[in-house]
XYZ file of C-alpha atoms in Angstrom:
505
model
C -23.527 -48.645 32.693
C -22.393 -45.631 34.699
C -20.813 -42.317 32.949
C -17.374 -42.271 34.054
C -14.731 -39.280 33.470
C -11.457 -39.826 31.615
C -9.761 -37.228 33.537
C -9.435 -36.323 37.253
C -11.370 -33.854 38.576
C -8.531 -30.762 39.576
C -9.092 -27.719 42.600
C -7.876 -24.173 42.485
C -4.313 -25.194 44.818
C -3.748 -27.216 41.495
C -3.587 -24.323 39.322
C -1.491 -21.286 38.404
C -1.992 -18.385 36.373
C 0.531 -17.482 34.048
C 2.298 -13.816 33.280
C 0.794 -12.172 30.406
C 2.577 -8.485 28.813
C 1.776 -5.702 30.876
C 1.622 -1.838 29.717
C 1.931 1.271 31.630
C -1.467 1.509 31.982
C -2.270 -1.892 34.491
C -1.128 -0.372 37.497
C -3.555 -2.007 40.647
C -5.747 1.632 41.401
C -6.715 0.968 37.741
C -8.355 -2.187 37.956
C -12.293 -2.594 37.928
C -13.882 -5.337 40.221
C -17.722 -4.900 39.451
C -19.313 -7.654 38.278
C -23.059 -8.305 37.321
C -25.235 -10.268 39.856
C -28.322 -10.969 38.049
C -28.951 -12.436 34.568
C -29.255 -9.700 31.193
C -29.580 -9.534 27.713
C -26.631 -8.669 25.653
C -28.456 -5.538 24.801
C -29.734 -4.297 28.053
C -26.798 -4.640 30.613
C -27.426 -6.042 34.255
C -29.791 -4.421 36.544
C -27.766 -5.005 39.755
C -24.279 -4.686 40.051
C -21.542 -5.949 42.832
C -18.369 -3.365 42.859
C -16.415 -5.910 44.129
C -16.595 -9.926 43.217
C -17.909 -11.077 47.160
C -20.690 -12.021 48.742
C -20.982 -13.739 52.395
C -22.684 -17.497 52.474
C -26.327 -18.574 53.483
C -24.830 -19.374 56.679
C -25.921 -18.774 60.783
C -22.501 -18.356 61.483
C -21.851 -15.687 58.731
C -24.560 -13.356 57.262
C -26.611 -11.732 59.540
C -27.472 -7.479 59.714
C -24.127 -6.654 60.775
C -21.959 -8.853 58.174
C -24.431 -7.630 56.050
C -24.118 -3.684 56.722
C -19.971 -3.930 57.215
C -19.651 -5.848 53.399
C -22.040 -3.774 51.285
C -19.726 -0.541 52.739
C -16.779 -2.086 50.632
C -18.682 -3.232 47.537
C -20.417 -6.890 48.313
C -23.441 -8.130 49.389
C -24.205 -10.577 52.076
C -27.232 -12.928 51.402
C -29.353 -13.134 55.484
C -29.784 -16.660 56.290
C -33.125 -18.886 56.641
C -32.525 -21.273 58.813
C -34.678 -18.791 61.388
C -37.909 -17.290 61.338
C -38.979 -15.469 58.793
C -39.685 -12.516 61.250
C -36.178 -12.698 62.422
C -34.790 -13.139 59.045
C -37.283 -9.961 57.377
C -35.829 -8.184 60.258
C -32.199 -8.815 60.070
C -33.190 -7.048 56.144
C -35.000 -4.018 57.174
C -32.245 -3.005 59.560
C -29.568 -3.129 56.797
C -31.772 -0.942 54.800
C -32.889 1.744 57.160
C -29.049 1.615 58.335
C -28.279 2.926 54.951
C -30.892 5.155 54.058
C -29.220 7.671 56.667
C -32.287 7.193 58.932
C -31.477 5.025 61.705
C -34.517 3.092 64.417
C -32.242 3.476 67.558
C -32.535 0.140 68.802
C -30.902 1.706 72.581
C -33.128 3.244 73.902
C -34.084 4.511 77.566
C -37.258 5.514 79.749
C -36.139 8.293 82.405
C -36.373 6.311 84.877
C -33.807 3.375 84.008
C -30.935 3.872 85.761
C -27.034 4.369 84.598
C -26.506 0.955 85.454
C -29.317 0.150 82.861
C -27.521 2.708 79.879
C -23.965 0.721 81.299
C -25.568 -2.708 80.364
C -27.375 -1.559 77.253
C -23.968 0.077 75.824
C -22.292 -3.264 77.061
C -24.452 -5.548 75.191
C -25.288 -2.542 71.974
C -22.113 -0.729 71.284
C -23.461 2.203 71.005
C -23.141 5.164 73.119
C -25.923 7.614 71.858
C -29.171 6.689 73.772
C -32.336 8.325 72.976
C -34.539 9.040 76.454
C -38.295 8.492 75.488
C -41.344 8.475 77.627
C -41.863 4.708 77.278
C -38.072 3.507 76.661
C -39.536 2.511 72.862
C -37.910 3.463 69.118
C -40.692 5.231 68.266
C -41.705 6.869 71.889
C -42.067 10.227 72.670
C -38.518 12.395 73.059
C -37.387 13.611 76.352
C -33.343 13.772 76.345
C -30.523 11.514 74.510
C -27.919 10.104 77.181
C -24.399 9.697 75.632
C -20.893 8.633 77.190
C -20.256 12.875 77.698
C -23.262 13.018 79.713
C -21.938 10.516 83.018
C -18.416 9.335 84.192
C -18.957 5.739 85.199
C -16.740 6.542 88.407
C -18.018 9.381 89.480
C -22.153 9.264 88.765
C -24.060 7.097 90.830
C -25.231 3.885 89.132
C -28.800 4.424 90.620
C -28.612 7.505 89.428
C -32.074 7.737 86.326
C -31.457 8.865 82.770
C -33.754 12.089 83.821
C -31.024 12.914 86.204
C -27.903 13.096 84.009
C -29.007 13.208 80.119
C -29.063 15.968 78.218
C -33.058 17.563 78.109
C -34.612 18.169 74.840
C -34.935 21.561 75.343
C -31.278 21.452 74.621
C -31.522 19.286 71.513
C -31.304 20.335 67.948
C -34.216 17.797 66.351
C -35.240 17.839 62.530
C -38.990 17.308 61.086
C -39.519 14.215 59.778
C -39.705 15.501 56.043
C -36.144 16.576 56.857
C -33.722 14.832 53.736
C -30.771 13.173 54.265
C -28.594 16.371 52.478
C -30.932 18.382 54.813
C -29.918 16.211 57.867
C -26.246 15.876 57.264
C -25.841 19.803 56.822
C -27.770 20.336 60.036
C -25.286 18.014 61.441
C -22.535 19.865 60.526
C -24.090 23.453 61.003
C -24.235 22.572 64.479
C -21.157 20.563 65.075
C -23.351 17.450 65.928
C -22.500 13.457 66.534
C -26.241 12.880 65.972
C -29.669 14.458 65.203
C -32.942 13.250 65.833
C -35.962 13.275 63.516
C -39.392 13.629 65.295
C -42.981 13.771 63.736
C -45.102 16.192 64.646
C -45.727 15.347 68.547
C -42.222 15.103 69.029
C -42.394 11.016 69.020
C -38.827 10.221 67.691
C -38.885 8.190 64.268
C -35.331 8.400 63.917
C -31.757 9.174 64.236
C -28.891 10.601 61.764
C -24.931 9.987 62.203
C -22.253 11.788 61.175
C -19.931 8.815 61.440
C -22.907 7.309 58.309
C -21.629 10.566 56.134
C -18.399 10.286 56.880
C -18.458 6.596 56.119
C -19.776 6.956 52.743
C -16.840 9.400 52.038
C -14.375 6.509 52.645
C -16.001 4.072 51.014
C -16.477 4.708 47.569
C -17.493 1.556 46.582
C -20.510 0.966 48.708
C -22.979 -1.245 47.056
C -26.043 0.838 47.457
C -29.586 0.563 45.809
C -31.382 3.465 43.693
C -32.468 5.266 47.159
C -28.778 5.543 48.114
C -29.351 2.439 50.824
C -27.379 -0.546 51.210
C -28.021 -3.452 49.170
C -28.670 -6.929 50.560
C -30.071 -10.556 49.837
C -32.187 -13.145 51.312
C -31.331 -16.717 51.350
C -34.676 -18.692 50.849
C -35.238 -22.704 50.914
C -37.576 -24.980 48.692
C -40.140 -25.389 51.408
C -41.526 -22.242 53.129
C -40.698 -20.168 50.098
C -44.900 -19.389 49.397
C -44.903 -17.880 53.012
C -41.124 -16.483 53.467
C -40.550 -14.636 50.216
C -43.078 -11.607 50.567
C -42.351 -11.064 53.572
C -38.619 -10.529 52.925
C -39.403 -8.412 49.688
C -41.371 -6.125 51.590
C -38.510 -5.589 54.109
C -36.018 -4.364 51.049
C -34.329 -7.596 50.247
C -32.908 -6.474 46.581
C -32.186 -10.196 45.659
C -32.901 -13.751 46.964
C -31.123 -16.758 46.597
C -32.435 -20.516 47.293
C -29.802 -21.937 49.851
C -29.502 -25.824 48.623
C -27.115 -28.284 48.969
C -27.879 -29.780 45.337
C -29.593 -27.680 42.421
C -30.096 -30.328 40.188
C -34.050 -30.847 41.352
C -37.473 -30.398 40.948
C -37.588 -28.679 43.856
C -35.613 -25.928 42.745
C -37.789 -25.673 39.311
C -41.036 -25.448 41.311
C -39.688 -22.536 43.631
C -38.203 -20.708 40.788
C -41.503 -20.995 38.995
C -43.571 -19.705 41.723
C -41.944 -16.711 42.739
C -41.555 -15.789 39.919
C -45.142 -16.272 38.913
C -46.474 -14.701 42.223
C -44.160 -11.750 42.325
C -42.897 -11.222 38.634
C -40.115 -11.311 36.944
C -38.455 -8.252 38.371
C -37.362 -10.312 41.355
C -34.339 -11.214 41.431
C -33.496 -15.146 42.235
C -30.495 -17.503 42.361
C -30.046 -21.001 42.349
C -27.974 -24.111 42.888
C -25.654 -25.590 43.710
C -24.315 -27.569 40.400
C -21.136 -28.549 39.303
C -21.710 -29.931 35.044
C -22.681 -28.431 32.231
C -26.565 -30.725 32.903
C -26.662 -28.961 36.002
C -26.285 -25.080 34.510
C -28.606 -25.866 31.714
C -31.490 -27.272 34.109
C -31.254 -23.812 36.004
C -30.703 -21.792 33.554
C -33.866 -22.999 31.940
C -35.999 -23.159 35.222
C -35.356 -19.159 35.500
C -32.210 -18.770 38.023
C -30.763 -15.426 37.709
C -27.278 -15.999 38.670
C -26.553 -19.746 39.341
C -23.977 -20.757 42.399
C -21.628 -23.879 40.979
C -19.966 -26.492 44.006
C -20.517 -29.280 45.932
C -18.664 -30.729 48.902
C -15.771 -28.285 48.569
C -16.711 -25.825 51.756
C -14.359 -26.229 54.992
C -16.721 -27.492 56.993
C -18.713 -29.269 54.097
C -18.669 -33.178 54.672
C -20.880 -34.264 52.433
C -18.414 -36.002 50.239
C -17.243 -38.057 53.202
C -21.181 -38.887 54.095
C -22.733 -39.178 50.778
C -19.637 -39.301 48.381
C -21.415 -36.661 46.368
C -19.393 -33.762 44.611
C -16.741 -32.502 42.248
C -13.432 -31.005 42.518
C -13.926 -27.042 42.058
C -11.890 -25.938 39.448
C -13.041 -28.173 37.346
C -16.814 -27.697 37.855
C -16.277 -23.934 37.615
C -14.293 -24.372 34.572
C -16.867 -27.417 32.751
C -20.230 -24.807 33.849
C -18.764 -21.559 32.882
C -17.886 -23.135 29.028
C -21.447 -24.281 29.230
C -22.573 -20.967 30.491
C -20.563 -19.277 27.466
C -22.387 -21.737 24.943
C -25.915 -20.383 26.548
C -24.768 -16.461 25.665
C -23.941 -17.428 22.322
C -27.269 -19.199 21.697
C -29.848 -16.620 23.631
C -27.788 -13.124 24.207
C -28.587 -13.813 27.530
C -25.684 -13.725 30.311
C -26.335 -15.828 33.158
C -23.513 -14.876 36.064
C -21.462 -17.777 38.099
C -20.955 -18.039 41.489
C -18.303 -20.116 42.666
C -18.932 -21.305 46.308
C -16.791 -23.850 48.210
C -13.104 -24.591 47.450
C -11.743 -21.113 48.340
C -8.438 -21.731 51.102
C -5.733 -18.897 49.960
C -6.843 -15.690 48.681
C -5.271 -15.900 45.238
C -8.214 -18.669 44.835
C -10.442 -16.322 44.216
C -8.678 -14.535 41.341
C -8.267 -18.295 39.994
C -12.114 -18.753 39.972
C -12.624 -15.327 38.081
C -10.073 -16.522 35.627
C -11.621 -19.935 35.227
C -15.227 -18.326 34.600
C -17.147 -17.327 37.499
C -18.414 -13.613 38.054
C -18.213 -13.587 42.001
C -17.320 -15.850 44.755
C -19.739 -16.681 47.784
C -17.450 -17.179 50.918
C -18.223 -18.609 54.788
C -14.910 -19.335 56.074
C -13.094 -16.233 55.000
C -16.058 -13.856 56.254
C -16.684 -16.215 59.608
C -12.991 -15.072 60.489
C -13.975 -11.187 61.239
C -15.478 -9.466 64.257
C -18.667 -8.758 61.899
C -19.585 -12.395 61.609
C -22.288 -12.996 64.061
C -20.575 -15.923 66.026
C -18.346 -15.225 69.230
C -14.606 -14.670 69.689
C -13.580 -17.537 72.344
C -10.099 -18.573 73.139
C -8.230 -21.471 72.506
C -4.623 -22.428 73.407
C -4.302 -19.302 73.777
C -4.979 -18.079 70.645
C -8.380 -16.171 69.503
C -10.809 -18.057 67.205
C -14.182 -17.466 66.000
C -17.428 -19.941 66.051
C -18.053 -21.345 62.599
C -20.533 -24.282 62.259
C -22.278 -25.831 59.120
C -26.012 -25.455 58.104
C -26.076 -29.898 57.811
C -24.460 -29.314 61.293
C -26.502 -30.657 64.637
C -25.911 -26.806 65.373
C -27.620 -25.075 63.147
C -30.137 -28.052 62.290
C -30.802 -26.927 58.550
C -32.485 -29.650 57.336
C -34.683 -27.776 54.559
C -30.895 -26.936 52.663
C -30.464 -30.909 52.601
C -34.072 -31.898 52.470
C -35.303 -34.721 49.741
C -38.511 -35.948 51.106
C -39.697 -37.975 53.535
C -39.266 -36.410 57.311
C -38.664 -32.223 58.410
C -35.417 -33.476 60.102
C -31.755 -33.464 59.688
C -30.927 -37.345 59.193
C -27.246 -37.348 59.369
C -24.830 -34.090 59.539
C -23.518 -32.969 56.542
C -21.782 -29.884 58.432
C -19.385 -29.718 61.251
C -18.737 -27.648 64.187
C -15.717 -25.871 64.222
C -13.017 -22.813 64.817
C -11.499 -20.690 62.531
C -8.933 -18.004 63.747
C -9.759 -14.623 64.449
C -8.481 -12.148 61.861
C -10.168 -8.617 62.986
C -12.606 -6.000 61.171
C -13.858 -7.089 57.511
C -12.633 -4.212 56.021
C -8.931 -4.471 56.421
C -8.786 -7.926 55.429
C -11.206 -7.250 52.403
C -8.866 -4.341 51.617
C -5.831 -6.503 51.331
C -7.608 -9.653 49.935
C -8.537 -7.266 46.588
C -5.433 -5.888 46.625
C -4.192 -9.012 45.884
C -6.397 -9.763 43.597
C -5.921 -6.327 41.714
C -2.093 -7.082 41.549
C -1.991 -10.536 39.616
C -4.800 -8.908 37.380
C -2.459 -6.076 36.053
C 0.546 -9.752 35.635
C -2.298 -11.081 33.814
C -2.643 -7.618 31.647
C -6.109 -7.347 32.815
C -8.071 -4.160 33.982
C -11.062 -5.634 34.522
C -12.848 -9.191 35.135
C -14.322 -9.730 31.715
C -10.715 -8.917 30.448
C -8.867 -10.768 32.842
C -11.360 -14.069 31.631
C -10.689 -13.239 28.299
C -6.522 -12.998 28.484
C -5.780 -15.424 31.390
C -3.440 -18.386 30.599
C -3.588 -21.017 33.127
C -1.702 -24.316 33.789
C -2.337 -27.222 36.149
C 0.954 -27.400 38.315
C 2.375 -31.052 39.537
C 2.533 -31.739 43.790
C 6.606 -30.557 43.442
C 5.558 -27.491 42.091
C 3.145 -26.558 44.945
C 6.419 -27.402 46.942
C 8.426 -25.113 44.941
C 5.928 -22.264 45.408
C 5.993 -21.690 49.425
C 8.971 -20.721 51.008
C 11.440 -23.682 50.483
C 15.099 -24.953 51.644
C 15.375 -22.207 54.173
C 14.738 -22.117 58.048
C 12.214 -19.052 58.658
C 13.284 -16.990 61.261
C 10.402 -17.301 63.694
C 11.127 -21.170 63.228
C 14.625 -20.231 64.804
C 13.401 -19.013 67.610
C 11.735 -21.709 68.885
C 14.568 -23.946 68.601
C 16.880 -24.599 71.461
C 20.288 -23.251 72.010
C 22.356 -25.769 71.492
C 20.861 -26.092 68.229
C 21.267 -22.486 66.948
């Protein structure tokens, strides 16, 4: 006969946490959000580190090089999707780490022959102003001028007018060797009161460029999430099928940790790719794996060799695989049932295996909720898919700005290794849908103000830190009244006024 549950399975709008004594001392700049990534032995400590409980989901949509870039700056880490090439996807990679390093491959770059109305269109479709002139137009060609926004005025210089016409020569440029260092650079930079310096080999063939918007950025952002050669740390999402011929390739671009994108974790399949990476490229690398949502689930992975294990099923926005394959569990309770299990497994080895909750995430206090309940980090699509860094476009709708955000079991994105049993390399019903979700504007205010939030109900919980806050939280499941009695309630809102006719005000 089937197992059935006594109790009903409860989400994280059915909780609340409740006021513990606070001292002086829990006051919001005080709080510490790092968290480990990666599995350790009580003795040891963690080898990789998040400084702030986010990372972006294995999604099209979400995590490509510039999500990826724009989250490690305030202390996450965005895992590149797979559901593309693995040329594309090793490339996304080594762009977020040569971004960091301080040593930028311009990827705008002019011949001297290509006209302004060639720059116009590149800076259009790039961003960027600062356009290196080489003999060949290439990254790597050999330096003749840089062409930025001081050098032309759009109304005034000719659009036919070539780059050798109006950029500034390289007899006029201050360059740096390529042994230069990145201290070495930046003071160069500033000796000379420049936006951006070149690095050249020998024959003056440009390898790259340094900002000083990069140093200034690191000033502002204390709590980058960088690697040991001061670059910015990012992950690879890899699937159960191609994994023999996509994970060196992503290694060798500087992916710091991978993690095998799944709909279910409960498999053989993920056993067998957990075995052979690690067999083929050693322990050292770092691997997640999942999704589970019981205490059967955690112990299979934890066995198999995961290194941080991701807990939900069915509880995304635009996850419909409870409605297809009635398949899942309510998040707070899997998050709660794995993370006891997860606390057994410390006890018994001394060796901590972190939890990441993903799915089941709609207000921001959520999150804190999850961190209470047990998990270590939380891996997000909606909330990320909302900011001009997610790679999807800003259309409008009624009127109103939205953002692209689509599904990897969607017919859009066509992901059908993440839902994949056997039998045929196709999707064979969608367990994603294609959607909007409304524009909210650059990652890092919203970040800012989503762990500033958090950071608040820590210090109501008396907690300084995530470990603490796990240990101290007191939780209770709240009845459908009481979610009632916790918005705004038995008042008109004053923007609700407005809208109402005269006669009725």
């Amino acid at each position: 006969m089937a197992i059935f549950y006594d109790e009903a399975a409860h989400t994280f709008n059915e909780y609340l946490l409740v006021p513990g004594y606070s001292s002086t001392e829990c006051v919001p700049s005080a709080v510490n959000l790092s968290v480990p990534l990666v599995r350790y032995r009580r003795k040891d400590g963690p080898s990789l580190m998040l400084n702030v409980p986010l990372v972006s989901a294995i999604m099209q949509s979400v995590s490509d090089d510039k999500m990826a870039i724009a989250l490690a700056r305030e202390g996450g880490l965005s895992f590149i999707y797979s559901s593309q090439s693995i040329a594309d996807q090793a490339a996304m990679i080594a762009r977020v780490k040569d971004h960091k390093a301080g040593f930028v491959v311009s990827d705008s770059n002019v011949s001297p022959d290509d006209t302004l109305e060639t720059v116009m269109e590149k800076k259009e479709a790039s961003g960027h102003s600062t356009m290196p002139v080489t003999h060949d137009g290439s990254p790597h060609g050999k330096l003749l001028g840089i062409v930025t926004s001081r050098d032309y005025r759009p109304t005034r210089t000719p659009l036919a007018s070539r780059a050798s016409e109006f950029m500034t020569p390289r007899e006029r440029l201050v360059t740096a060797p390529a042994e230069t260092s990145l201290s070495e650079a930046n003071d160069i930079i500033w000796d000379h009161k420049l936006n951006a310096l070149p690095i050249v080999d020998a024959d003056d063939h440009l390898l790259n460029l340094v900002f000083r918007k990069d140093y200034a950025s690191h000033k502002e952002n204390p709590l980058e999430n960088l690697d040991d050669h001061k670059r910015y740390m990012v992950g690879a999402g890899v699937n159960t099928h191609d994994y023999a011929e996509r994970v060196g390739p992503l290694l060798e671009a500087g992916a710091d940790v991978l993690c095998i994108d799944s709909s279910e974790g409960f498999s053989e399949w993920q056993s067998q790719t957990l075995g052979y990476i690690k067999k083929e490229f050693g322990e050292e690398v770092r691997v997640g794996a999942g999704n589970v949502v019981d205490r059967e689930g955690f112990r299979f992975l934890a066995e198999a060799g995961a290194d941080f294990i991701k807990i939900g099923i069915g509880g995304g926005s635009i996850c419909i695989t409870r409605e297809q394959k009635g398949i899942g569990r309510s998040q707070a309770t899997s998050v709660i049932e794995v993370a006891d299990e997860r606390n057994k497994y410390f006890k018994e080895t001394g060796v901590y295996l972190p939890l990441c909750s993903d799915g089941g995430i709609v207000f921001d206090y959520h999150m804190t909720l999850a961190l209470a309940m047990g998990a270590d980090f939380m891996m997000l699509g909606r909330y990320f898919a909302r900011f001009d860094e997610s790679p999807t476009a800003k259309v409008a709708v009624n009127g109103n700005y939205m953002k692209e955000y689509w599904g990897e079991g969607s017919a859009r994105a066509r992901n059908w290794q993440r839902y994949h049993t056997g039998g045929s390399s196709k999707l064979g019903f969608e367990e994603g849908v294609d959607s909007y979700v409304p524009y909210a504007g650059p990652l890092k205010d919203n970040v800012a103000l989503t762990l500033a939030k958090m950071r608040s109900t820590m210090c109501n919980c008396g907690a300084l830190s995530v470990p603490e806050l796990q240990e101290k939280a007191k939780l209770t499941l709240v009845s459908s009244t009481s979610i009632v009695e916790g918005g705004a309630h038995d008042v008109m809102l004053k923007d609700q006024l407005s809208a109402l006719p005269p006669n009725f005000r």
